[in-house]
Coordinates of C-alpha atoms in Angstrom, one line a residue:
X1 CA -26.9 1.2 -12.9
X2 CA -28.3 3.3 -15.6
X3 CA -29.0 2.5 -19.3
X4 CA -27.4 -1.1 -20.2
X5 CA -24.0 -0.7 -17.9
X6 CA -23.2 -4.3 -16.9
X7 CA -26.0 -5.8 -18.3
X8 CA -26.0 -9.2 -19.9
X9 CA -27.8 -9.2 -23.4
X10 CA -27.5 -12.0 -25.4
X11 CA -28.0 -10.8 -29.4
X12 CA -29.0 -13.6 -31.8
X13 CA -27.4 -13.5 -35.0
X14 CA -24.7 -11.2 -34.0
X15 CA -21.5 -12.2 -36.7
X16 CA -22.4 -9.2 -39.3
X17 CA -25.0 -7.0 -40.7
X18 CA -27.3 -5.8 -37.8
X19 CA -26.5 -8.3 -35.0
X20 CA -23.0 -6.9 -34.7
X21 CA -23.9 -3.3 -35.1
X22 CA -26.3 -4.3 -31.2
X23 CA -23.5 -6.0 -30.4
X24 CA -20.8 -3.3 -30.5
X25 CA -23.3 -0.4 -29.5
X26 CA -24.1 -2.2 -26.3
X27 CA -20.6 -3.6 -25.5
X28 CA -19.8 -0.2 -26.1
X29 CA -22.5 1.3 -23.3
X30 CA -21.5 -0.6 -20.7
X31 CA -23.2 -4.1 -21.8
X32 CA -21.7 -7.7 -21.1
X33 CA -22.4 -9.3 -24.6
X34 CA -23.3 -12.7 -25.8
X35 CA -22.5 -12.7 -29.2
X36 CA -24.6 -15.8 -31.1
X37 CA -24.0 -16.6 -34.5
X38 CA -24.3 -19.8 -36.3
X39 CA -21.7 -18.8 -39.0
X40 CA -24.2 -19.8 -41.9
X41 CA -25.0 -18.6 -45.3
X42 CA -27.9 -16.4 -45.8
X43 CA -30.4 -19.4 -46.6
X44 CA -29.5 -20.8 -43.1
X45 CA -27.2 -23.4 -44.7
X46 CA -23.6 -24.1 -43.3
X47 CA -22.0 -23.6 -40.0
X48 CA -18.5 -21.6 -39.0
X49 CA -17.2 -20.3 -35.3
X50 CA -15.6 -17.3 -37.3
X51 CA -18.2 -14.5 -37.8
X52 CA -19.3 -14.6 -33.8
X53 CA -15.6 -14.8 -32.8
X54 CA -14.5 -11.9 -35.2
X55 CA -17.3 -9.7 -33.3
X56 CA -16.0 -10.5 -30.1
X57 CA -12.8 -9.9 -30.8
X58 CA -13.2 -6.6 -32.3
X59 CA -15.5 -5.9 -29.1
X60 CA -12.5 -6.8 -27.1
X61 CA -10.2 -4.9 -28.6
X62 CA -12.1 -1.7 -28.0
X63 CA -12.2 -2.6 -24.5
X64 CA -15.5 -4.0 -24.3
X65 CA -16.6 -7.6 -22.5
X66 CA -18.4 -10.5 -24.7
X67 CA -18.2 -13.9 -25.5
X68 CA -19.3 -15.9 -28.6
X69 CA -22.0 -19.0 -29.2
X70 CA -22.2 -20.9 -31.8
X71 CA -25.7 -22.5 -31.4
X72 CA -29.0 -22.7 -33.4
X73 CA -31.7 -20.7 -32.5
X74 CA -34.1 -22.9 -34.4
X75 CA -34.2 -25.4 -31.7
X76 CA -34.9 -25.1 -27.2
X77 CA -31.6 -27.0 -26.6
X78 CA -29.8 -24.6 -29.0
X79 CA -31.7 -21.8 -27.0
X80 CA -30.5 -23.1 -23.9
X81 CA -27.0 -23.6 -24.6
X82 CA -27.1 -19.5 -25.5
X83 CA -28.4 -18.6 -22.4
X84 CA -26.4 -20.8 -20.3
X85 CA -23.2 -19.0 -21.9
X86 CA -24.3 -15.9 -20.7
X87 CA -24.8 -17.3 -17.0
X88 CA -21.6 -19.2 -17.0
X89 CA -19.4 -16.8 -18.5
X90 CA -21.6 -13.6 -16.9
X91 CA -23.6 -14.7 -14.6
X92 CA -26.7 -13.4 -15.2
X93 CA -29.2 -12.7 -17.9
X94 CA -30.9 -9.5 -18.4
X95 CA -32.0 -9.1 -22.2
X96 CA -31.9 -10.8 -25.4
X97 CA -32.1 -9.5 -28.8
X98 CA -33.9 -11.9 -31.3
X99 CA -32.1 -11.1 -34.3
X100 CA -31.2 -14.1 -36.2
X101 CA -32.5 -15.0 -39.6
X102 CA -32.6 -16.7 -42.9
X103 CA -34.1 -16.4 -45.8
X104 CA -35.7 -18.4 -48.2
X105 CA -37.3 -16.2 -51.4
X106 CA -39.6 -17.1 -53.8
X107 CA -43.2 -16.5 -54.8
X108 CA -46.2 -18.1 -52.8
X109 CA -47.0 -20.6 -55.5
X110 CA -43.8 -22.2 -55.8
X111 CA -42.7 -21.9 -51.5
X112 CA -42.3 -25.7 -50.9
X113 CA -42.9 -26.6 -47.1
X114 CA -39.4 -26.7 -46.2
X115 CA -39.1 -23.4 -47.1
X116 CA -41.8 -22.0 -45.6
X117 CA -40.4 -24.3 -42.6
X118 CA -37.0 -23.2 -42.6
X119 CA -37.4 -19.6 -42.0
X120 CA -40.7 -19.7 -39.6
X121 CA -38.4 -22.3 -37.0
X122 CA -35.1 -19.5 -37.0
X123 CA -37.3 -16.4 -37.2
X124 CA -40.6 -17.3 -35.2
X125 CA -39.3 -20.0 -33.0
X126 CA -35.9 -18.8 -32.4
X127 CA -37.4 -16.2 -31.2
X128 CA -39.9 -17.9 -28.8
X129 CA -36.8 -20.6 -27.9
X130 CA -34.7 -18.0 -26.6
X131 CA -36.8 -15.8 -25.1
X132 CA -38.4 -18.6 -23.2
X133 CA -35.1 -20.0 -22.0
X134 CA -34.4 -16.4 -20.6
X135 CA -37.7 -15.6 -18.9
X136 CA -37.6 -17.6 -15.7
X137 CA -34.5 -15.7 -15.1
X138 CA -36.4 -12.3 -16.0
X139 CA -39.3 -13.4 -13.3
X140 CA -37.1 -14.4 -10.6
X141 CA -34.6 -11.0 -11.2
X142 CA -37.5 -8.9 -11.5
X143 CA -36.1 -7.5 -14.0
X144 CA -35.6 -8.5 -18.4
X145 CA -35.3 -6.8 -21.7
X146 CA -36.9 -8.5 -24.5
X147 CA -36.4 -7.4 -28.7
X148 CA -37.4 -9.1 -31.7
X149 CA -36.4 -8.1 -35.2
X150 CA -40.1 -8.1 -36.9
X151 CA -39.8 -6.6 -40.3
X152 CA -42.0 -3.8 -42.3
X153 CA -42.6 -7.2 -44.7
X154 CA -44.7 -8.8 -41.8
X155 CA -46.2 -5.1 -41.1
X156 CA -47.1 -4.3 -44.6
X157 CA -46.3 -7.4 -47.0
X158 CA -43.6 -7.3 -49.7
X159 CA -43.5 -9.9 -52.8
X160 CA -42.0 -13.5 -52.8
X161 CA -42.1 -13.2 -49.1
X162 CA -44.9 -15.1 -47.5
X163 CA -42.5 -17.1 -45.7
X164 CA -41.0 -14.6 -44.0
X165 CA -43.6 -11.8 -43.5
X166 CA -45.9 -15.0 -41.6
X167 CA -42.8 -15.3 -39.5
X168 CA -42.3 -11.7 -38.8
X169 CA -45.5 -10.3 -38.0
X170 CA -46.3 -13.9 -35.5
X171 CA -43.1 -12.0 -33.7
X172 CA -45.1 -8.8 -33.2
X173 CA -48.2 -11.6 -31.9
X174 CA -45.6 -12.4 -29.3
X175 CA -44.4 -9.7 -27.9
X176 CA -48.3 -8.3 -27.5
X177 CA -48.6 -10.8 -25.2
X178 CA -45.0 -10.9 -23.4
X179 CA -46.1 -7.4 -22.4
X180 CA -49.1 -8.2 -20.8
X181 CA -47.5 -11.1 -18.9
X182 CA -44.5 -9.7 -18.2
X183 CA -45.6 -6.4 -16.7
X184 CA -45.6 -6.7 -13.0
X185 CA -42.1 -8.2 -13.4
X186 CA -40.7 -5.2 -15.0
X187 CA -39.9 -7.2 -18.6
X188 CA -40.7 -5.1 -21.4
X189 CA -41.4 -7.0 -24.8
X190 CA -40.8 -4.7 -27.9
X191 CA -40.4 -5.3 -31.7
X192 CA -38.1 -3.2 -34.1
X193 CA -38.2 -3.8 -37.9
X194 CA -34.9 -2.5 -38.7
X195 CA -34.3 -1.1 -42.4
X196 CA -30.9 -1.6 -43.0
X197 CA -28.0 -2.6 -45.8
X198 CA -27.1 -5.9 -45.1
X199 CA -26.4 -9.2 -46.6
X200 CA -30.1 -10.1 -45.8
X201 CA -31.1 -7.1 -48.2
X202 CA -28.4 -6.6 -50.5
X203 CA -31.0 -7.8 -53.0
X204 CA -34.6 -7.0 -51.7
X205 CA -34.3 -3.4 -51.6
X206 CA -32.5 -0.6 -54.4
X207 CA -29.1 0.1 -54.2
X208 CA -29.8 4.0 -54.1
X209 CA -31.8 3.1 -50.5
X210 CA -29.6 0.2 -49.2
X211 CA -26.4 3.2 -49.3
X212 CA -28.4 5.5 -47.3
X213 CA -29.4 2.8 -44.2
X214 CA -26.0 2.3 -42.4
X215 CA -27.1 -0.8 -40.0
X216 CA -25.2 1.4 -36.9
X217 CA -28.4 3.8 -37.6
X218 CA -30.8 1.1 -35.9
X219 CA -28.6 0.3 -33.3
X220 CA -29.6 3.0 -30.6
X221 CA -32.8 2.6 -30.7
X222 CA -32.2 -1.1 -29.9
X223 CA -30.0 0.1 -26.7
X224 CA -32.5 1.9 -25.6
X225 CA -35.2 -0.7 -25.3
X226 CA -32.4 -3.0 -23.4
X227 CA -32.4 -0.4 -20.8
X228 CA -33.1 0.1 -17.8
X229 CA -34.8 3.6 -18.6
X230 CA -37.2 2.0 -21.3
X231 CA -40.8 1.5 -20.1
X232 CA -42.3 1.2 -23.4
X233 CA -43.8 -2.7 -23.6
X234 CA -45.8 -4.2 -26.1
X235 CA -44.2 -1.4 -29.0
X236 CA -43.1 -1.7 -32.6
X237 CA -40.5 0.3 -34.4
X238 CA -39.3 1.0 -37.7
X239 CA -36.1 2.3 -37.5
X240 CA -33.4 2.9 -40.3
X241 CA -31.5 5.8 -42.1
X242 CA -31.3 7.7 -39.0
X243 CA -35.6 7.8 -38.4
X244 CA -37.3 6.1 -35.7
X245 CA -40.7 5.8 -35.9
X246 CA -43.4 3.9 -33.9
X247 CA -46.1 1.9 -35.7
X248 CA -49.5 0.9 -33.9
X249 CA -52.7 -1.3 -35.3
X250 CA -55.7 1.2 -35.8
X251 CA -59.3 0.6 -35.6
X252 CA -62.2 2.7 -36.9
X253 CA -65.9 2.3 -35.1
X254 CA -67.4 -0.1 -37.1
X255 CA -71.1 -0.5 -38.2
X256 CA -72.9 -2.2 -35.2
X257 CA -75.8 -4.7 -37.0
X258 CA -78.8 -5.9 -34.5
X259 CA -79.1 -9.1 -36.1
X260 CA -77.2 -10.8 -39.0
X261 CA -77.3 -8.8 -41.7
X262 CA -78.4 -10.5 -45.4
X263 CA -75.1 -10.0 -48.3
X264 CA -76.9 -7.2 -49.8
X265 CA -77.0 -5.1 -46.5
X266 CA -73.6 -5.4 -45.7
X267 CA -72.9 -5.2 -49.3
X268 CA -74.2 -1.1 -49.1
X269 CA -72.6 -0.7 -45.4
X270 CA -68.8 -2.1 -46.8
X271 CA -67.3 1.5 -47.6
X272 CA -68.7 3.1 -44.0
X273 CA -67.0 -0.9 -42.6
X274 CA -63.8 0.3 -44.7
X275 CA -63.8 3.8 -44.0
X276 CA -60.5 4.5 -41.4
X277 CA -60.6 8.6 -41.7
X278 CA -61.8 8.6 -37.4
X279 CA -59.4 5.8 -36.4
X280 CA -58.3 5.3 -33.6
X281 CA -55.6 3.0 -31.9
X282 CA -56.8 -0.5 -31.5
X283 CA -57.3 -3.0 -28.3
X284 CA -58.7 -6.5 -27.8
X285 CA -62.3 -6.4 -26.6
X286 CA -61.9 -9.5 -25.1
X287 CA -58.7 -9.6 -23.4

């Protein structure tokens, strides 16, 4: 079968905003749909079955197949309990969608650990819990879909946001590496940092941009990495307001010293170290 007709994606934090824009695009294509979604406020807090079984119902309504889950990301039994709805209910797994997050704002100097805790364990480890629960499956099947919601705060920074931008660019670490190990299994690992008006945003971005990024604008480009078609691996996206746009580390050549230089050496060689005018894209050297 052709693009995501009868798979079975799982899509983490799927009860509003982004997660249930996926959701009803893939449902929609042809997908079998595990719709996950703790049902808690923005900060992580609280718990409710509603927002994942609203999505589902809609989904069914329209004629689509998916089922809800109600469990935490943030932990592996939580992680398991979301993949084993999609077996028992589907009976397979084929892709997940690592969407769920929280957040928890405030400047650098006054983050306290359990903040900085709180949203690396939903965004960093929910995404490795999940994932990881899938992957034997992916092996075996020869066959898995993997997307994580990395953000342009992790690509580029954004104020009162350390917390989150750690979390977010550690995703796009992961799924550099999911690539590599995954490619003679036919899993593709890709990361998509959606720009989209949601209750995530509602107060990080202007209103004048917020009205102009519909969250069903980020949604194909999601489909398409759960498909069968996709070979892109190891890939991150900005996507929002109908543009799609890839985003790749860069290196320049570098100033090559034969022995270590003293501080006022590289002192005068910093601006030629700086200089990025003849980049080119980046690889590890040692890997």
């Amino acid at each position: 079968m052709s693009g995501v007709q009868d798979k079975v994606i799982v899509i983490t934090g799927a009860g509003g905003g982004l997660g249930r824009a996926y959701a009803h695009f893939l449902a929609d294509n042809g997908a079998c749909v595990v719709v996950n979604d703790l049902g808690g406020a923005r900060d992580g807090t609280g718990y409710s079955t509603s927002m994942a079984d609203a999505v589902v119902e809609e989904i069914r309504a329209a004629g689509g197949q998916a089922v809800p889950n109600y469990s935490s990301v943030a932990t592996p039994e939580g992680a398991a309990e979301i993949i084993d709805t999609a077996l028992s209910h589907f009976g397979a797994i084929h892709g997940v969608v690592n969407n769920a997050g929280i957040l928890r704002d405030t400047t650098f100097h006054k983050m306290t650990e359990d903040e900085w805790d709180a949203v690396i364990k939903v965004h960093l480890y929910g995404s490795y819990h999940v994932t990881r629960a899938a992957w034997p499956h992916f092996r075996e099947q020869q066959f898995g879909r993997v997307v994580v919601a990395t953000s342009t705060t992790g690509l580029y920074g954004n104020f009162g946001q350390a917390n989150y931008g750690a979390a977010k660019l550690g995703l796009v670490g992961l799924i550099n590496t999911l690539a590599i190990e995954g490619a003679k299994y036919n899993i593709t690992a890709n990361a998509v940092a959606p720009l989209a008006r949601t209750r995530m945003t509602e107060d990080v971005a202007p209103k004048e941009l917020l009205e102009t990024l519909d969250p069903t604008l980020v949604a194909p480009a999601v489909g398409y990495l759960m498909s069968t078609e996709n070979q892109d691996t190891g890939s991150v996206f900005v996507v929002g307001g109908g543009l799609v746009q890839r985003v790749a580390v860069f290196q320049n050549d570098g100033v090559r010293f034969d022995s270590a230089p003293s501080l006022a050496e590289i002192t005068s060689r910093w601006a030629e170290i700086s200089d990025m005018s003849g980049a080119k894209p980046g690889r590890n050297p040692v890997g």
